[in-house]
PDB file of C-alpha atoms in Angstrom:
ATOM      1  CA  UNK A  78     -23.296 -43.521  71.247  1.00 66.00           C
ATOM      2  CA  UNK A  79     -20.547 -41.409  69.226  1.00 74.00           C
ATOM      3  CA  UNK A  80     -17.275 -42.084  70.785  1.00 82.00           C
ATOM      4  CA  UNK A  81     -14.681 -39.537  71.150  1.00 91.00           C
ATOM      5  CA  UNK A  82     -11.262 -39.331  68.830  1.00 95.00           C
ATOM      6  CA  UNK A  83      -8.225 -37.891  69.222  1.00 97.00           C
ATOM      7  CA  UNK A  84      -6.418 -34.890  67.140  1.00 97.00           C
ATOM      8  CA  UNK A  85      -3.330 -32.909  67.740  1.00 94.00           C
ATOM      9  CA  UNK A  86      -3.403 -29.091  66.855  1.00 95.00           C
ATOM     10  CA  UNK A  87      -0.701 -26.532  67.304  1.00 91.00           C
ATOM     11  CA  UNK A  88      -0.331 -26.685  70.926  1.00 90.00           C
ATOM     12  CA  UNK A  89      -3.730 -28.636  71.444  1.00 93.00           C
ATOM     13  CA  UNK A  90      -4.576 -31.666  71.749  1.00 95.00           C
ATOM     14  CA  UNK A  91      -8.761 -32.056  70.971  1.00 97.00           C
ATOM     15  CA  UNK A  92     -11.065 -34.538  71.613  1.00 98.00           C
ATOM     16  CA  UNK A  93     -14.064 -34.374  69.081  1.00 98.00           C
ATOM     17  CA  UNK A  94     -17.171 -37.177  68.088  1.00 98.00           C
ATOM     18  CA  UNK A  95     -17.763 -37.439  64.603  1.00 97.00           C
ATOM     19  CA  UNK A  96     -21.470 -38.734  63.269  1.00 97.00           C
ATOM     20  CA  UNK A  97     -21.536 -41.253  60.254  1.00 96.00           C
ATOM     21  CA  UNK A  98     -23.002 -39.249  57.857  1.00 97.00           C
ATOM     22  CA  UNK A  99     -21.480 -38.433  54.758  1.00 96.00           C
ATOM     23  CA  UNK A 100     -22.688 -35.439  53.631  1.00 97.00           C
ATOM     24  CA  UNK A 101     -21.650 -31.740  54.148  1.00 97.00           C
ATOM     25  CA  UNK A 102     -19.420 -30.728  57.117  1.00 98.00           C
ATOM     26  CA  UNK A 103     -21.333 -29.813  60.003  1.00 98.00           C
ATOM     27  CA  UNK A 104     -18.884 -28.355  62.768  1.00 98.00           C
ATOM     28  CA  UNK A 105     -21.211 -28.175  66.297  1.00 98.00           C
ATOM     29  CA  UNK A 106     -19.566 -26.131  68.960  1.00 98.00           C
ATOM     30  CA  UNK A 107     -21.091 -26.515  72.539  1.00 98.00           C
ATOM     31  CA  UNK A 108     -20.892 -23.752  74.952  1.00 98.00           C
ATOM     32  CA  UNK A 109     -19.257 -22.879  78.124  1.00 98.00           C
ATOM     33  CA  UNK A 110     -18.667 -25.418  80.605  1.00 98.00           C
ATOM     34  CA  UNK A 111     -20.405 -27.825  78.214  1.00 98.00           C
ATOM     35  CA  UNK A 112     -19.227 -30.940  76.194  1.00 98.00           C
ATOM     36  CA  UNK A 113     -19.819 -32.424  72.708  1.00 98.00           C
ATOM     37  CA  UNK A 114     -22.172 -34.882  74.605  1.00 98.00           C
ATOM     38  CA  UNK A 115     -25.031 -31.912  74.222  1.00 98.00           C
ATOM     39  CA  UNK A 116     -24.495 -33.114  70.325  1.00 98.00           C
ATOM     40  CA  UNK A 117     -25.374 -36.510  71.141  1.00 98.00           C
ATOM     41  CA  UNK A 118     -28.777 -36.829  70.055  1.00 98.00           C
ATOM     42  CA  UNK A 119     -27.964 -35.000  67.161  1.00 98.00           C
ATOM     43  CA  UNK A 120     -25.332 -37.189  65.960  1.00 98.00           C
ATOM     44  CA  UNK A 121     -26.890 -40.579  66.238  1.00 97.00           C
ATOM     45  CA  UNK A 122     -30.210 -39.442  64.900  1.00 97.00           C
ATOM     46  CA  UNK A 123     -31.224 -38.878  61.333  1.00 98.00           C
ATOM     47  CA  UNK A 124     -29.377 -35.568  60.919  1.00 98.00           C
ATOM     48  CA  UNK A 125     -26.159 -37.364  61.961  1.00 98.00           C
ATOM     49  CA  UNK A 126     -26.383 -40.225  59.473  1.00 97.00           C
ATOM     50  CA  UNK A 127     -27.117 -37.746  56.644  1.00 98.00           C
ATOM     51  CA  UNK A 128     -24.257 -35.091  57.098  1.00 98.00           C
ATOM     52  CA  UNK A 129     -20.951 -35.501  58.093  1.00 98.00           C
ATOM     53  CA  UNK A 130     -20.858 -33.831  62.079  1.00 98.00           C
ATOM     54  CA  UNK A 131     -18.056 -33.199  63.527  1.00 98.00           C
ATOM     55  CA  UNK A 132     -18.478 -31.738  67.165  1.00 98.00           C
ATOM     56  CA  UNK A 133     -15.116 -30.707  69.477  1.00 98.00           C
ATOM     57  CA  UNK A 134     -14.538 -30.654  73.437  1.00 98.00           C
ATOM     58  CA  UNK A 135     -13.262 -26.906  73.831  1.00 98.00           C
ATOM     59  CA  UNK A 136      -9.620 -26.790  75.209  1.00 98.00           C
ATOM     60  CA  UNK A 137     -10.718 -27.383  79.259  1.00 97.00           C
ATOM     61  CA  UNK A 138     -14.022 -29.490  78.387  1.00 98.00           C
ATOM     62  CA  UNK A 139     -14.739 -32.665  77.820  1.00 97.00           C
ATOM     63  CA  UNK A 140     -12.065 -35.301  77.208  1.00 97.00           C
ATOM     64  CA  UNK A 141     -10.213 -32.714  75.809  1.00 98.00           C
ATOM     65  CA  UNK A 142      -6.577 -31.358  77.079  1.00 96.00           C
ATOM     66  CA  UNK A 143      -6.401 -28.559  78.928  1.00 96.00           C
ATOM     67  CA  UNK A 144      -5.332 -25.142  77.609  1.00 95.00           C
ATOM     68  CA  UNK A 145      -1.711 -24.015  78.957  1.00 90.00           C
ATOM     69  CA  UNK A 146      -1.763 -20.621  77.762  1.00 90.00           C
ATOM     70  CA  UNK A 147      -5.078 -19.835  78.920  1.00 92.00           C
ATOM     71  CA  UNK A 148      -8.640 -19.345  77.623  1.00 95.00           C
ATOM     72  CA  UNK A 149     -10.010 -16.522  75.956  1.00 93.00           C
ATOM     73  CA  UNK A 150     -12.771 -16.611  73.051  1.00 93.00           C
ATOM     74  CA  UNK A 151      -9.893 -15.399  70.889  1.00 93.00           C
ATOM     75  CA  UNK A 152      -8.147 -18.566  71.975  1.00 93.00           C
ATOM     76  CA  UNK A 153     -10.992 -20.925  71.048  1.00 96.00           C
ATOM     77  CA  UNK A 154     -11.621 -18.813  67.821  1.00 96.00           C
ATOM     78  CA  UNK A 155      -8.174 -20.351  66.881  1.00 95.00           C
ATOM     79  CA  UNK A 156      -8.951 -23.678  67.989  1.00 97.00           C
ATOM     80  CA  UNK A 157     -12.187 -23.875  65.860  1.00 98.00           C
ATOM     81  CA  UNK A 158     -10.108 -22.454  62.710  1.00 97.00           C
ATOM     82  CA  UNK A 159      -7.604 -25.092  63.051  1.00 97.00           C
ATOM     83  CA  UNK A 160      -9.865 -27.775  64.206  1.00 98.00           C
ATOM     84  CA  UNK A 161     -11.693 -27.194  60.755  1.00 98.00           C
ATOM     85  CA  UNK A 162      -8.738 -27.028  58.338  1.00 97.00           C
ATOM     86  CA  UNK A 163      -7.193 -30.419  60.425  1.00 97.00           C
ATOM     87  CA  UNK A 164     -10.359 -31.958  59.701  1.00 98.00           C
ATOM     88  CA  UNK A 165     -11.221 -30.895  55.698  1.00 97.00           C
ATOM     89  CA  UNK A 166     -14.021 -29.240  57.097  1.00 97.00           C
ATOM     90  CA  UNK A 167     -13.457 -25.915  55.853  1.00 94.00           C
ATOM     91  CA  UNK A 168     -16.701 -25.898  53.516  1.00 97.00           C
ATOM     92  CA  UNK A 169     -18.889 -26.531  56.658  1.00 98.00           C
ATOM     93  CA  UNK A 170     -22.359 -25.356  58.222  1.00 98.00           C
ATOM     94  CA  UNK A 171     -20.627 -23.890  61.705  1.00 98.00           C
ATOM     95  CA  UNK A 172     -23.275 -24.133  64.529  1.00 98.00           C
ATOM     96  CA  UNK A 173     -22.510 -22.362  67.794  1.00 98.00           C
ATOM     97  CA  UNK A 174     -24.973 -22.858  70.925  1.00 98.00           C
ATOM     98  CA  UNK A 175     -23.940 -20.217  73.663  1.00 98.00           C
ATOM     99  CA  UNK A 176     -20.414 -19.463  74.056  1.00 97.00           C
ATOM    100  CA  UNK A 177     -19.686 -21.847  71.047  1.00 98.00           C
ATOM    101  CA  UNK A 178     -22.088 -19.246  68.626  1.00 98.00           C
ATOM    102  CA  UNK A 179     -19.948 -16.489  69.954  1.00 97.00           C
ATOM    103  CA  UNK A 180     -16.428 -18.743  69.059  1.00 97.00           C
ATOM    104  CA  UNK A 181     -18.212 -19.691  65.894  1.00 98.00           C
ATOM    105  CA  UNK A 182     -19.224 -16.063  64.918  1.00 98.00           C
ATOM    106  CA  UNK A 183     -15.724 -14.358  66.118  1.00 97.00           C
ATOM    107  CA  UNK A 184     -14.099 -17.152  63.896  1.00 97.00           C
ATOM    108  CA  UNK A 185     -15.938 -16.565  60.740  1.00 98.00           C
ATOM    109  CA  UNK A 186     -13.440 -14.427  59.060  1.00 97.00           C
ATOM    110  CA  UNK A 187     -10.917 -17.157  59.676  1.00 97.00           C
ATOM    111  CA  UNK A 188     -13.253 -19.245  57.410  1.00 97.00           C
ATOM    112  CA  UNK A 189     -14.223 -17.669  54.540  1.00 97.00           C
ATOM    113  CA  UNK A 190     -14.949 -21.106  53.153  1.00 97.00           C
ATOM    114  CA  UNK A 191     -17.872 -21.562  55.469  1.00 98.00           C
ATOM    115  CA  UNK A 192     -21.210 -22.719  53.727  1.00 98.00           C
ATOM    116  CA  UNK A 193     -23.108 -20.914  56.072  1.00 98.00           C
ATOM    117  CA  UNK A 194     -23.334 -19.847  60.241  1.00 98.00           C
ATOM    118  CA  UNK A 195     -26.024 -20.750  62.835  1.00 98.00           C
ATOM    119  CA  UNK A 196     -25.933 -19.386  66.656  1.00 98.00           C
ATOM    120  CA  UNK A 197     -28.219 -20.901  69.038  1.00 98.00           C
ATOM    121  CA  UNK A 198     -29.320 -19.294  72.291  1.00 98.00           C
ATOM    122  CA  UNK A 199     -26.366 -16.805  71.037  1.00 98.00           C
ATOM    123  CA  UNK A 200     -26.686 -12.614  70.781  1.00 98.00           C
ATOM    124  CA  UNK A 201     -24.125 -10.980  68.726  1.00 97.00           C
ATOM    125  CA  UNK A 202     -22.417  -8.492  70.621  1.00 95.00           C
ATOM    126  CA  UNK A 203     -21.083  -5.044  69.463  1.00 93.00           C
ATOM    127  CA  UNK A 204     -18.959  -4.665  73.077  1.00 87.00           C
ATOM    128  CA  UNK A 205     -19.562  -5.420  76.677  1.00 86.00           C
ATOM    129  CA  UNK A 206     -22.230  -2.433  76.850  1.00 86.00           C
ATOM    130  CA  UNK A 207     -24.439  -4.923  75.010  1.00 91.00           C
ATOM    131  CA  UNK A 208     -24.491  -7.589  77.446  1.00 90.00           C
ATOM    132  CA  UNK A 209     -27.245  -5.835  79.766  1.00 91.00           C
ATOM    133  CA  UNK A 210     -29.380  -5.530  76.827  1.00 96.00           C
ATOM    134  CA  UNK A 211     -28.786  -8.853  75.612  1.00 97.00           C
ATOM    135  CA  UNK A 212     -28.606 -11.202  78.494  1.00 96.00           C
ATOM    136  CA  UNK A 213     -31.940 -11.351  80.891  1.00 96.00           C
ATOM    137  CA  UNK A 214     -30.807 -11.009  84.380  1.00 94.00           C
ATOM    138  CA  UNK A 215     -30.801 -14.983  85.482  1.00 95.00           C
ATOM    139  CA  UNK A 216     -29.387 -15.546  89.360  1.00 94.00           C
ATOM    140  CA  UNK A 217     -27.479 -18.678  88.203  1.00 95.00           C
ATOM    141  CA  UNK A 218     -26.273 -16.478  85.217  1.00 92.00           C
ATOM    142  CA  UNK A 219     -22.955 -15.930  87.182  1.00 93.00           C
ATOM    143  CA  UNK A 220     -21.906 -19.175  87.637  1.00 95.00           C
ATOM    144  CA  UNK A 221     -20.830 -19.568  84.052  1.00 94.00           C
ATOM    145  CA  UNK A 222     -18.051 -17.167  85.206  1.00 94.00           C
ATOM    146  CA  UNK A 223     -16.641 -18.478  88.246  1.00 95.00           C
ATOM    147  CA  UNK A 224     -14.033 -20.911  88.581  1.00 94.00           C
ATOM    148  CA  UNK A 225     -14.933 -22.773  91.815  1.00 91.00           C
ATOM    149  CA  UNK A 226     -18.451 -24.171  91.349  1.00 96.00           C
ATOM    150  CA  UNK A 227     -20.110 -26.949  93.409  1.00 97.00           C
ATOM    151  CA  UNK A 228     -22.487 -29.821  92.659  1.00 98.00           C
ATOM    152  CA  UNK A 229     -25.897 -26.951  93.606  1.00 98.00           C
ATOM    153  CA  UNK A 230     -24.146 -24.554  91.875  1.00 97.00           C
ATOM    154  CA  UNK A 231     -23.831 -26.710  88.751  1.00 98.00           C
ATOM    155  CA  UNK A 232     -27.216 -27.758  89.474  1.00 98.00           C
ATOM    156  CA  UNK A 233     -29.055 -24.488  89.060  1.00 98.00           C
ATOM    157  CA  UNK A 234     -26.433 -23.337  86.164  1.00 98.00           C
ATOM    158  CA  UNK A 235     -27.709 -26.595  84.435  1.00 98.00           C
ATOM    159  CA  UNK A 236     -31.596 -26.095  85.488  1.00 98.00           C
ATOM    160  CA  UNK A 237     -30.636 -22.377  83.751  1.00 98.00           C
ATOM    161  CA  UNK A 238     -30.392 -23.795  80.296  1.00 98.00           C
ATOM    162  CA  UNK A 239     -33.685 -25.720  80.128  1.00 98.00           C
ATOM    163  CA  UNK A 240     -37.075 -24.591  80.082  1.00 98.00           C
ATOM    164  CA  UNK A 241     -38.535 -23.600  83.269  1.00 97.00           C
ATOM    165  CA  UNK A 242     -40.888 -26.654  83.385  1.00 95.00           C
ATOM    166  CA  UNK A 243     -38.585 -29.078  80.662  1.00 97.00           C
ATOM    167  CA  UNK A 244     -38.801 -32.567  82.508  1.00 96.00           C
ATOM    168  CA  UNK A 245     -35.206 -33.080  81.227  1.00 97.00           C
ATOM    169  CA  UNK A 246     -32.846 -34.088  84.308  1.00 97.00           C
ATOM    170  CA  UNK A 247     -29.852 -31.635  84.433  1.00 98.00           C
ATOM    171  CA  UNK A 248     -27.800 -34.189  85.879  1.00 98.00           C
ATOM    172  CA  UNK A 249     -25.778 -35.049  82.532  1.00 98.00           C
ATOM    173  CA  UNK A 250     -24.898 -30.790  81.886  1.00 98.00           C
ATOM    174  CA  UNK A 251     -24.132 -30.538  86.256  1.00 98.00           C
ATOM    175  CA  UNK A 252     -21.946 -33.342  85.246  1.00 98.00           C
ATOM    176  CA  UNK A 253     -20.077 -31.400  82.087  1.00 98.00           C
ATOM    177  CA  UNK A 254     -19.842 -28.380  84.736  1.00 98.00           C
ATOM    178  CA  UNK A 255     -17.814 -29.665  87.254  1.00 98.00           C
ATOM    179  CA  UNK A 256     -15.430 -31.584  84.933  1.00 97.00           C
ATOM    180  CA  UNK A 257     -14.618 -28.303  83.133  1.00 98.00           C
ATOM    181  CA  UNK A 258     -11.336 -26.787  84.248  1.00 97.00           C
ATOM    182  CA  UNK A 259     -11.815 -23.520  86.300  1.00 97.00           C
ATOM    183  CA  UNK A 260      -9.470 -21.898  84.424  1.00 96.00           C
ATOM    184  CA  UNK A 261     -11.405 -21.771  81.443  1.00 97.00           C
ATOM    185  CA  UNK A 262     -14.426 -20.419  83.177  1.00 96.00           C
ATOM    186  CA  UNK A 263     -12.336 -17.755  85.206  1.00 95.00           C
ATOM    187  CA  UNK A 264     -10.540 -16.718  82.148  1.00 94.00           C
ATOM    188  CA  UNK A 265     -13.313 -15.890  80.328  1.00 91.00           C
ATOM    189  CA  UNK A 266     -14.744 -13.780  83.165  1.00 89.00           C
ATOM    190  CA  UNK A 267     -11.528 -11.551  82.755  1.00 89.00           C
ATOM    191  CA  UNK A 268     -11.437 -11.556  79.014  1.00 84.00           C
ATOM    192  CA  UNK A 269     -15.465 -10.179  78.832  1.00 80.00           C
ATOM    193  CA  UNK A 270     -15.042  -8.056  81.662  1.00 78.00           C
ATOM    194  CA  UNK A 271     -11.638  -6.128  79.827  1.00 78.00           C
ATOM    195  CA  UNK A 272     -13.699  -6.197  76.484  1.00 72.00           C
ATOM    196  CA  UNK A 273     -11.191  -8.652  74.790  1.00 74.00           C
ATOM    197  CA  UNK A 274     -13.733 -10.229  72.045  1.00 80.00           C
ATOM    198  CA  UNK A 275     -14.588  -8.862  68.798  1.00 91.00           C
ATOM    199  CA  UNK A 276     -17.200  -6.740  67.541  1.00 95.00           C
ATOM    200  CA  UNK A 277     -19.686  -9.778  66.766  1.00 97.00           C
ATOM    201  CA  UNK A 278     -22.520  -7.386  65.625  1.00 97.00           C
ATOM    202  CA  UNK A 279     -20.494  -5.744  63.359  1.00 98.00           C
ATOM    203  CA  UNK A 280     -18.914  -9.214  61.745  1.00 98.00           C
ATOM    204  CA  UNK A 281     -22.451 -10.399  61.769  1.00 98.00           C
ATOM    205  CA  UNK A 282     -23.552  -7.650  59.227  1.00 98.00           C
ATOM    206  CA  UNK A 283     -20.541  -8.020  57.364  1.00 98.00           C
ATOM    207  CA  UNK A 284     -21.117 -11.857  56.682  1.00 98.00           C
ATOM    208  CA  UNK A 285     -21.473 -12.767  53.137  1.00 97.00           C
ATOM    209  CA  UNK A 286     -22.545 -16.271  54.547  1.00 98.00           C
ATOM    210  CA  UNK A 287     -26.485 -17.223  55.025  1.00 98.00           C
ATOM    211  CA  UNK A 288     -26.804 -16.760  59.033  1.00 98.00           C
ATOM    212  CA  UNK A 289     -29.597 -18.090  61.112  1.00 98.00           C
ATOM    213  CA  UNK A 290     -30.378 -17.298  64.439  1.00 98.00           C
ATOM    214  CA  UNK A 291     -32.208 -19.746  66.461  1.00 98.00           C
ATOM    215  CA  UNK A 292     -33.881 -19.538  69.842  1.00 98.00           C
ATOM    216  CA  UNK A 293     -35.984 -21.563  72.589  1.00 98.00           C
ATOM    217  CA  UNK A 294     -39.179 -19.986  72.832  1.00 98.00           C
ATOM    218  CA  UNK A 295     -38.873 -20.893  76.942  1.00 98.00           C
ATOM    219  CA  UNK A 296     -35.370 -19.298  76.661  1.00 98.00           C
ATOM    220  CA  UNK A 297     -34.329 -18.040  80.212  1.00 98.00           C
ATOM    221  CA  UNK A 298     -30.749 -16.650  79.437  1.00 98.00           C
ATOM    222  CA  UNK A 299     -31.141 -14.605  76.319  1.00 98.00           C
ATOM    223  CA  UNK A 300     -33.209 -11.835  75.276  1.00 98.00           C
ATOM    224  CA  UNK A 301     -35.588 -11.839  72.188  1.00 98.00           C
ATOM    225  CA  UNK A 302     -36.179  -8.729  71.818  1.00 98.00           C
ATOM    226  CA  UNK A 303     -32.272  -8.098  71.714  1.00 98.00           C
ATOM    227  CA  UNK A 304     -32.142 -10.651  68.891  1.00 98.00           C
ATOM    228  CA  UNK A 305     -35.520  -8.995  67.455  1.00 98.00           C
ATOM    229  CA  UNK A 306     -33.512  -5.860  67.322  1.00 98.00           C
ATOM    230  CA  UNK A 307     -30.859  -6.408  65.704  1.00 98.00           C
ATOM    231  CA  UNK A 308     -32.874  -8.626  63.002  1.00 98.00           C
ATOM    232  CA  UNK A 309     -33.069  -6.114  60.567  1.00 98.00           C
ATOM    233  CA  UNK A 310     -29.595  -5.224  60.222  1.00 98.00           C
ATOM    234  CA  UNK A 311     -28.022  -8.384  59.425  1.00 98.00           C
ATOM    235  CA  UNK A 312     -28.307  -8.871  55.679  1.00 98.00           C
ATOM    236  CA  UNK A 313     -27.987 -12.482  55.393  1.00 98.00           C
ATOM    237  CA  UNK A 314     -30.519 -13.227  58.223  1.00 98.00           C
ATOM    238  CA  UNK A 315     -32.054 -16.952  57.259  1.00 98.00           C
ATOM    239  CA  UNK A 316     -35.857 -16.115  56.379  1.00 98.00           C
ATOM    240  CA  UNK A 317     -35.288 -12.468  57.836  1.00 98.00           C
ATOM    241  CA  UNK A 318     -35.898 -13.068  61.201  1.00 98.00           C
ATOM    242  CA  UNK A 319     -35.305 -15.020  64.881  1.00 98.00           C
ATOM    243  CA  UNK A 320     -36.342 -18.657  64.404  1.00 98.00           C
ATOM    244  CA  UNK A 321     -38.355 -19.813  67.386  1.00 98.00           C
ATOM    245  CA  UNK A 322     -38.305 -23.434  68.525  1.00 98.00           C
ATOM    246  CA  UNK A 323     -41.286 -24.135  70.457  1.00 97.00           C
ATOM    247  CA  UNK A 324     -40.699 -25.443  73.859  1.00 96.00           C
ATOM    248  CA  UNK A 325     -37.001 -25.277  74.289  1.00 98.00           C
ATOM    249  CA  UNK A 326     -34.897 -22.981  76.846  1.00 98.00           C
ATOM    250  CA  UNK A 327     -31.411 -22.360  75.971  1.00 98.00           C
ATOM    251  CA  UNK A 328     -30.859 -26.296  74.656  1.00 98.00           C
ATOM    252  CA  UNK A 329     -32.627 -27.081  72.524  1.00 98.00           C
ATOM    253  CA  UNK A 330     -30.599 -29.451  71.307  1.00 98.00           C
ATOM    254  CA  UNK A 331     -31.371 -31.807  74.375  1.00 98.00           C
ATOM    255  CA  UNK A 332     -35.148 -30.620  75.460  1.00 98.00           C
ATOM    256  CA  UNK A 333     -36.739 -30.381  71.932  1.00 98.00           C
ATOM    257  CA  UNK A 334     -33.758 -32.434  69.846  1.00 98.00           C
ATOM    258  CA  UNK A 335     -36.429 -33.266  66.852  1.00 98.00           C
ATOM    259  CA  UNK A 336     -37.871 -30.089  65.647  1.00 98.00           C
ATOM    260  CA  UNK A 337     -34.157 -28.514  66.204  1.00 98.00           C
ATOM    261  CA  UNK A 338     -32.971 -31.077  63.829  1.00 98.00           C
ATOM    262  CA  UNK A 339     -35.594 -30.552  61.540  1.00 98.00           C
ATOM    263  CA  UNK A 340     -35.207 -26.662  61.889  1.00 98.00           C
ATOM    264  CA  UNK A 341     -31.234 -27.294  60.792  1.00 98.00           C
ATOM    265  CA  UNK A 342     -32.093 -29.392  57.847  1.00 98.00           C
ATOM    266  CA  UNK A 343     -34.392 -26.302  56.756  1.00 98.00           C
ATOM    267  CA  UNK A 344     -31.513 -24.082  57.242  1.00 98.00           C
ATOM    268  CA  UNK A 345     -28.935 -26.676  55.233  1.00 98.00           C
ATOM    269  CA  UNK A 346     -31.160 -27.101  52.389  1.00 97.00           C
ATOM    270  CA  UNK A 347     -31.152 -23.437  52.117  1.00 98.00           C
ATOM    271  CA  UNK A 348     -27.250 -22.984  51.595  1.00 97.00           C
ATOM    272  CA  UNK A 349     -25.640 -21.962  48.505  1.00 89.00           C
TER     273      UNK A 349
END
């Protein structure tokens, strides 16, 4: 297994696991209340021995610090920007899965350098009136915004971001839940609810970067037809349209780790 390092950013100390691959920089950027340790398959399989992966603990996750002047995506946006400069990892593909597409995406115009951008399980937003539209109505949906959660609460948040029928345990994301600082988690519920991200839809369309957009087919958090909507408007869509992973929910990552790899690989082969 990866182990975790240690690096100190402008008021930040990070913890990040880095694969052994020595090709181009891929940055992987888990999502809220998550870890790197969703990377982990990803890192010590073939994909992480060709390219050079470098995959953060958010401020409040993980083994990394906790943020002292709060947590916003604007916050993280800054993290990520720094994180990749600190690390010579400007040039890199930036994958975001949930939350960490949204950081990835807000931070693009802080890295022009960027070979390319793909969100999984991620709909760019144009403002908080999108979220109806772009988030299916999922009970344990509010969980990700509320800073006391228990072990059933984690539980079903977890069970959220698999397939319906995956037979992956979600003991390991539970886990990654309830070690997250509530701060970060109650934060964020005030920063979305007062509209304080950036027009994602807009900087998607904007991108001169290849983007891909990448999807479980068993997805139970995010709408396709959302991300099927707004396919035709972003010019540097990879192949044009939503790429589909068969059998995954919202990680693929973890439930279908092979054909996500080999869906990435696609996608890298295809950068400038």
């Amino acid at each position: 297994m990866t182990n975790h390092q240690i690096i100190d950013l402008p008021g930040q100390q990070l913890a990040y696991r880095q694969s052994a691959g020595q090709g181009r920089p891929v940055i992987l950027v888990h999502g809220n209340s998550g870890s790197s340790r969703t990377w982990q398959l990803l890192l010590d399989g073939p994909f992480g021995r060709c390219y050079r992966c470098l995959a953060p603990d958010l401020p409040g996750h993980g083994n990394s610090a906790r943020a002292t002047d709060g947590y916003s995506i604007a916050r993280y946006t800054r993290t990520l920007a720094a994180f990749a400069h600190a690390t010579e990892a400007q040039g890199a593909l930036v994958v975001g899965w949930s939350l960490g597409g949204h950081i990835a995406l807000e931070a693009a115009p802080e890295l022009p350098g960027a070979a390319g951008f793909a969100l999984l399980g991620t709909p760019p937003l144009a403002g908080p009136e999108s979220m109806g539209e772009a988030f299916l109505p999922h009970p344990a949906l509010g969980v990700g915004f509320s800073a006391e959660v228990g072990p059933q609460e984690a539980r079903a948040y977890a069970l959220s971001q698999l397939a319906p029928d995956s037979p992956l345990s979600p003991a390991a994301a539970a886990a990654d839940i309830l070690a997250t600082d509530p701060a970060a988690r109650a934060d964020l519920a005030v920063s979305l609810a007062s509209g304080a991200f950036a027009d994602e839809l807009a900087i998607a369309r904007s991108l001169r970067q290849p983007l891909a957009l990448l999807q479980g087919s068993a997805e139970q958090l995010v709408s396709l037809p959302y991300l099927r909507s707004i396919a035709p408007s972003l010019p540097t869509l990879w192949r044009g349209e939503v790429q589909l992973i068969p059998g995954a929910g919202h990680s693929p990552q973890e439930e279908t780790p092979e054909a996500f790899a080999a869906l990435l690989t696609e996608f890298e082969a295809d950068l400038p």
